[in-house]
Amino acid sequence: MPSRVFLKNGEEVKVNDHVYCSPSWSVRDGTPYSIARIMEFLPPEDVPKGPEAENYLYTRVRLAWYYRPGDVSDRSVTDSRLLLAAIFSEVCDINQLRGKCHVVHRDKISDLAGWKKRPDRFYFNRLFDPYVKKEFEIIPATDVRNLPDNIRETLISRYEYVVAEKEVIPDLTDTIRLCNTCQEWCANPDTVQCDRCKRYFHMRCVQPPLAAKPSRGYGWTCAPCSRRHEEEVDSHDVRHATPVTVIKKTNAPAVRGRGRPRKDKSQAEREENMVVKHFKMWPFRYFGQHTVAEDTLDPDDLIFPRTATRHGPKFQANVAPAPELDINPSEPDERGGDNTIENLGIINTLTDAEITEVEACKASLTDDPKLQSSVDWLTEVIRRFSEAALAAKPLTSVNMKSSLRLEKWKKYETLYTDREWTEDEADVFSTAIRIHGAELRAVQEQIPSRKMPELVRYFGLWKSIKVGEGNRRLAKGGPRLKVKHRKFESPEQALEGQRVGLSDDEGSIIEQSSKAPTCAACRSRESSTWWKAPKGLSSDIMCDSCGTGWRKYADLVVRPLRDEAIASGKSRLEKREGTPLVGPSAKRARTSTSAASTPPPAVGNVPQLRCLACMKNGPIGKVLKCKNCQLRIHAGSCGEIADPAQLEHWTCELCRNQETLEASVISDCLLCPRATAQERKHAPYPPSDSFLRACKPTEGQGWAHVLCAVFTPELAFTDASKLRLVEGLSTIARHRWVTRCSICTRPGGSVVRCNDCPKEYHASCAWKEGHRFGFEIQPVKSSRRDTTIMMTFKGEHGCMNAIISCKDHDHSKRDIYDICETNEGGETALQVYCHAYKQALVGQAHALLRKARRLDQILNVRGDVSTIPPPEPLMPEPECYRCHSQYSPAFYPMSLSNGSRITSSDYTRWICHRCHFDVEQANGLNGIHHLGQAYA
């Protein structure tokens, strides 16, 4: 006898009840509860089957899931009680059940407004299939009338609802359609309707039979109607009647009147406890345009939604045969002959003595145990031994010195095994697998030096290695103890039932601290219970109302934070959180403060600096000031990490370069037109009273504005955290260089395009003109989320785009984050964007190789990757031992005074091009000589 199941709150749940389901808070990462229907309770998986399994306590449950509209699409749905059904089930841990709820079809609810006002009530009217990725309509099975009696009765007796496409619903709910010729039921796929008499006919019943339905936009008339129309035309007695508007028949439910909902508790209870028919644990089945009606009589027929096949001339191209040539080619070899069969092994035909000799020769080929267990090596050894046996050669003549082999279906010799993976490639592969899973096409983009067949083979080897590591860990820990499952001690205990599920307060309740809490959604400071809040909000707690609403209904209305109050000399009354700052207050002034609230923190006299990028004040440390040129800018907007002890001595990149000479002394931006002599008169250049003073060196030791580098899509940074060095100038499209700026109309420089109009201009000219610069987060379709970099900024999730828009456009309806706007972690929008989208792939190749690959793309050079030798280990970046500079036109290695030469692998000391001449003058004084060969 099945036992009863109770939740932690004492509610009893049965099969076909609807429940909230969710793991612990730490596992689900703050997401709301899922809603599902209980299909069956299951005992442990490894217990005996049959009646004996009923003696064990339930540990698993099979659930049929419901989706929220926001889970399957990007469109916003304001109704938090609306769900999407699904023919999809999973077996879950029974302790994930949280609470009981009610889910009913929309047509079963008489008062929808009153239904949604009651807690834990949901409804559905559509179904989403996660495999077809399409939504379908759900109608009661009793509404289907256009079916033969036996099929309709079977459908109604088994299922409560029918799932079909929206365009098929009118045909299903129409009266039964019979062929006018044979008086049999007319199925929609092989039926035509006369445009004049509106009768239905089978396409096989008309004379002559129709091979296909008329094309869209064309009609068909039966023979009597066609003959009658011809007689009317011949008699010239055709009168066109005045068109009469025919009210189209609809099967939609009657419009419900507005007003206060009826408070009929008995009716609501009947709707909650309404009995729903289930067949093989499902209340509905698919009966759409891709269903054969007679198949529904089969109880084993699949109930899942289907889609059209992708075979036929609509999807496959009809390619004409190739033109015949005058040259008579030779007949191809017959399949199965000696010239087409590749011999892989004949070990099974050898005698025991020959097999013993093969094993002895194989053992003498190598002593490497890793190679002896390699599948590729063993396959090639067997093939070579088999070829030697067929050619009557001694087996001792076989060797594995050559790693190449010639196959009959290939023109050239190929490697019998893949090139060995380097540690860097293996690390990149493991990281990519952790991010993308088994989507090897996305993994290949991270490892362009490997072809797809190599990735597939290495993926199988990588999984075997992981399984082996797990087995070795288990072997060290000894055999796993068999879990002893709990059983009912007596029939009386089975009748009492078992308690399952996690309580709501598990890991989600926050003990009230001494600090005054504030709800992250409604800003309330008073609540009987405080819940953990999801990520991305201003605080990590929510009140009881908001916390329950988020967990059950995924409904979270966040009130915006109040702006900073403007200081005034007059004393003003203390206001509650969320009340307006101007205008009369509707509430009485508070004369005392509660113990749960805390006064706002006092603003200290911290020195403030105005950033030239956002024109907002900020404390010293967040806003840096150059001691030479007086440039003031947010540290996060120029990639600077300043030492708190050296804030007064901080200098910008251009001023720093005047001392170190690491890059060019000409500070013109390579993406902007050349500066005129009039502009250069004013020192410093670029002027320090503008954000355009913030520049970064390029990979060619030139300079580029931070603004130009970030908002030019082709560019990237070697180190995105410091915004240096700028890479990829050679990949900028040619039309960007040749197009004249619409603002300055000067030639030269690279232009960018307005996001809202076709105007193109230099990024620096747009900044001077006052155009809008910022970042916008746009939603991404579910089909593109696997190939798109997604990120979250201030609670908004999607793809972040750099936006430049003319100042004349309306930006009030768009959420554009400014360059210096920060998130909860203190990172600016520019920092977040560069980390996600502007970081060069430094883990795949060094800087010079990356530049060479970009040039190869421009020159359309395509080489065979398999012929490229494995990369040599990279040498560390040289640094001058005298001035400690890492930037120089050339570096010279050093040797001892005795003249002993140092190999490239032993280079430990270098000297830059400038210090090289100083050493030449003092040559011999310190016992140091250069080798004479520069390292550029």
mmCIF file of N, CA, C and O in Angstrom, residues 600-636:
data_model
loop_
_atom_site.group_PDB
_atom_site.id
_atom_site.type_symbol
_atom_site.label_atom_id
_atom_site.label_comp_id
_atom_site.label_asym_id
_atom_site.label_seq_id
_atom_site.Cartn_x
_atom_site.Cartn_y
_atom_site.Cartn_z
ATOM 1 N N PRO A 600 20.881 58.636 8.724
ATOM 2 C CA PRO A 600 21.802 58.577 7.588
ATOM 3 C C PRO A 600 23.207 58.949 8.016
ATOM 4 O O PRO A 600 23.406 59.731 8.949
ATOM 5 N N PRO A 601 24.205 58.346 7.398
ATOM 6 C CA PRO A 601 25.585 58.645 7.812
ATOM 7 C C PRO A 601 25.948 60.080 7.521
ATOM 8 O O PRO A 601 25.516 60.673 6.541
ATOM 9 N N ALA A 602 26.763 60.628 8.393
ATOM 10 C CA ALA A 602 27.211 62.001 8.213
ATOM 11 C C ALA A 602 28.270 62.077 7.126
ATOM 12 O O ALA A 602 29.149 61.235 7.041
ATOM 13 N N VAL A 603 28.155 63.090 6.303
ATOM 14 C CA VAL A 603 29.098 63.265 5.204
ATOM 15 C C VAL A 603 30.320 64.001 5.726
ATOM 16 O O VAL A 603 30.227 65.123 6.220
ATOM 17 N N GLY A 604 31.486 63.359 5.621
ATOM 18 C CA GLY A 604 32.705 63.978 6.101
ATOM 19 C C GLY A 604 33.258 64.987 5.120
ATOM 20 O O GLY A 604 32.841 65.074 3.969
ATOM 21 N N ASN A 605 34.200 65.765 5.568
ATOM 22 C CA ASN A 605 34.830 66.776 4.721
ATOM 23 C C ASN A 605 35.964 66.134 3.921
ATOM 24 O O ASN A 605 37.145 66.362 4.186
ATOM 25 N N VAL A 606 35.598 65.256 2.970
ATOM 26 C CA VAL A 606 36.583 64.584 2.133
ATOM 27 C C VAL A 606 36.842 65.442 0.908
ATOM 28 O O VAL A 606 35.898 65.905 0.258
ATOM 29 N N PRO A 607 38.105 65.706 0.561
ATOM 30 C CA PRO A 607 38.376 66.510 -0.644
ATOM 31 C C PRO A 607 37.795 65.844 -1.885
ATOM 32 O O PRO A 607 37.903 64.629 -2.065
ATOM 33 N N GLN A 608 37.183 66.650 -2.729
ATOM 34 C CA GLN A 608 36.520 66.152 -3.933
ATOM 35 C C GLN A 608 37.228 66.709 -5.167
ATOM 36 O O GLN A 608 37.695 67.851 -5.179
ATOM 37 N N LEU A 609 37.301 65.861 -6.222
ATOM 38 C CA LEU A 609 37.854 66.266 -7.512
ATOM 39 C C LEU A 609 36.812 66.007 -8.588
ATOM 40 O O LEU A 609 36.072 65.014 -8.517
ATOM 41 N N ARG A 610 36.738 66.881 -9.587
ATOM 42 C CA ARG A 610 35.776 66.731 -10.672
ATOM 43 C C ARG A 610 36.429 65.983 -11.832
ATOM 44 O O ARG A 610 37.442 66.420 -12.373
ATOM 45 N N CYS A 611 35.823 64.848 -12.191
ATOM 46 C CA CYS A 611 36.338 64.043 -13.302
ATOM 47 C C CYS A 611 35.992 64.717 -14.623
ATOM 48 O O CYS A 611 34.868 65.207 -14.814
ATOM 49 N N LEU A 612 36.947 64.751 -15.555
ATOM 50 C CA LEU A 612 36.735 65.386 -16.852
ATOM 51 C C LEU A 612 35.961 64.494 -17.814
ATOM 52 O O LEU A 612 35.565 64.962 -18.885
ATOM 53 N N ALA A 613 35.758 63.222 -17.459
ATOM 54 C CA ALA A 613 35.001 62.335 -18.338
ATOM 55 C C ALA A 613 33.510 62.417 -18.059
ATOM 56 O O ALA A 613 32.707 62.492 -18.990
ATOM 57 N N CYS A 614 33.116 62.401 -16.788
ATOM 58 C CA CYS A 614 31.697 62.436 -16.439
ATOM 59 C C CYS A 614 31.269 63.759 -15.818
ATOM 60 O O CYS A 614 30.064 63.961 -15.582
ATOM 61 N N MET A 615 32.219 64.655 -15.544
ATOM 62 C CA MET A 615 31.973 65.959 -14.940
ATOM 63 C C MET A 615 31.242 65.832 -13.599
ATOM 64 O O MET A 615 30.384 66.638 -13.257
ATOM 65 N N LYS A 616 31.593 64.777 -12.834
ATOM 66 C CA LYS A 616 31.032 64.587 -11.507
ATOM 67 C C LYS A 616 32.156 64.545 -10.496
ATOM 68 O O LYS A 616 33.273 64.128 -10.818
ATOM 69 N N ASN A 617 31.841 64.962 -9.265
ATOM 70 C CA ASN A 617 32.846 64.988 -8.212
ATOM 71 C C ASN A 617 33.036 63.601 -7.621
ATOM 72 O O ASN A 617 32.115 62.778 -7.594
ATOM 73 N N GLY A 618 34.237 63.362 -7.133
ATOM 74 C CA GLY A 618 34.562 62.105 -6.489
ATOM 75 C C GLY A 618 35.734 62.287 -5.553
ATOM 76 O O GLY A 618 36.540 63.224 -5.703
ATOM 77 N N PRO A 619 35.864 61.410 -4.564
ATOM 78 C CA PRO A 619 36.965 61.560 -3.602
ATOM 79 C C PRO A 619 38.309 61.243 -4.246
ATOM 80 O O PRO A 619 38.391 60.531 -5.242
ATOM 81 N N ILE A 620 39.367 61.789 -3.653
ATOM 82 C CA ILE A 620 40.724 61.502 -4.124
ATOM 83 C C ILE A 620 41.003 60.015 -3.907
ATOM 84 O O ILE A 620 40.774 59.466 -2.842
ATOM 85 N N GLY A 621 41.505 59.389 -4.928
ATOM 86 C CA GLY A 621 41.705 57.947 -4.920
ATOM 87 C C GLY A 621 40.839 57.299 -5.979
ATOM 88 O O GLY A 621 41.315 56.523 -6.794
ATOM 89 N N LYS A 622 39.545 57.667 -5.983
ATOM 90 C CA LYS A 622 38.693 57.257 -7.094
ATOM 91 C C LYS A 622 38.895 58.169 -8.296
ATOM 92 O O LYS A 622 38.854 57.720 -9.437
ATOM 93 N N VAL A 623 39.088 59.462 -8.031
ATOM 94 C CA VAL A 623 39.427 60.419 -9.084
ATOM 95 C C VAL A 623 40.890 60.812 -8.887
ATOM 96 O O VAL A 623 41.272 61.291 -7.823
ATOM 97 N N LEU A 624 41.707 60.562 -9.899
ATOM 98 C CA LEU A 624 43.138 60.836 -9.838
ATOM 99 C C LEU A 624 43.445 62.179 -10.489
ATOM 100 O O LEU A 624 42.752 62.610 -11.416
ATOM 101 N N LYS A 625 44.524 62.801 -10.025
ATOM 102 C CA LYS A 625 44.958 64.091 -10.557
ATOM 103 C C LYS A 625 46.450 64.026 -10.863
ATOM 104 O O LYS A 625 47.254 63.697 -9.990
ATOM 105 N N CYS A 626 46.783 64.288 -12.120
ATOM 106 C CA CYS A 626 48.184 64.253 -12.537
ATOM 107 C C CYS A 626 48.917 65.451 -11.935
ATOM 108 O O CYS A 626 48.457 66.590 -12.040
ATOM 109 N N LYS A 627 50.069 65.185 -11.339
ATOM 110 C CA LYS A 627 50.804 66.272 -10.682
ATOM 111 C C LYS A 627 51.487 67.196 -11.685
ATOM 112 O O LYS A 627 51.847 68.319 -11.336
ATOM 113 N N ASN A 628 51.634 66.754 -12.964
ATOM 114 C CA ASN A 628 52.307 67.585 -13.972
ATOM 115 C C ASN A 628 51.310 68.394 -14.793
ATOM 116 O O ASN A 628 51.413 69.610 -14.891
ATOM 117 N N CYS A 629 50.340 67.706 -15.418
ATOM 118 C CA CYS A 629 49.426 68.391 -16.323
ATOM 119 C C CYS A 629 48.075 68.679 -15.703
ATOM 120 O O CYS A 629 47.197 69.257 -16.378
ATOM 121 N N GLN A 630 47.823 68.231 -14.487
ATOM 122 C CA GLN A 630 46.591 68.486 -13.747
ATOM 123 C C GLN A 630 45.381 67.774 -14.353
ATOM 124 O O GLN A 630 44.237 68.197 -14.151
ATOM 125 N N LEU A 631 45.577 66.705 -15.096
ATOM 126 C CA LEU A 631 44.463 65.919 -15.628
ATOM 127 C C LEU A 631 43.733 65.256 -14.469
ATOM 128 O O LEU A 631 44.341 64.635 -13.601
ATOM 129 N N ARG A 632 42.394 65.334 -14.463
ATOM 130 C CA ARG A 632 41.577 64.740 -13.419
ATOM 131 C C ARG A 632 40.616 63.737 -14.064
ATOM 132 O O ARG A 632 39.827 64.108 -14.946
ATOM 133 N N ILE A 633 40.667 62.498 -13.595
ATOM 134 C CA ILE A 633 39.878 61.445 -14.237
ATOM 135 C C ILE A 633 39.677 60.303 -13.248
ATOM 136 O O ILE A 633 40.508 60.074 -12.359
ATOM 137 N N HIS A 634 38.540 59.609 -13.379
ATOM 138 C CA HIS A 634 38.288 58.419 -12.570
ATOM 139 C C HIS A 634 39.317 57.343 -12.894
ATOM 140 O O HIS A 634 39.629 57.100 -14.066
ATOM 141 N N ALA A 635 39.830 56.693 -11.865
ATOM 142 C CA ALA A 635 40.850 55.658 -12.081
ATOM 143 C C ALA A 635 40.300 54.511 -12.919
ATOM 144 O O ALA A 635 41.009 53.926 -13.742
ATOM 145 N N GLY A 636 39.035 54.159 -12.727
ATOM 146 C CA GLY A 636 38.451 53.057 -13.483
ATOM 147 C C GLY A 636 38.195 53.368 -14.930
ATOM 148 O O GLY A 636 37.946 52.460 -15.726
#
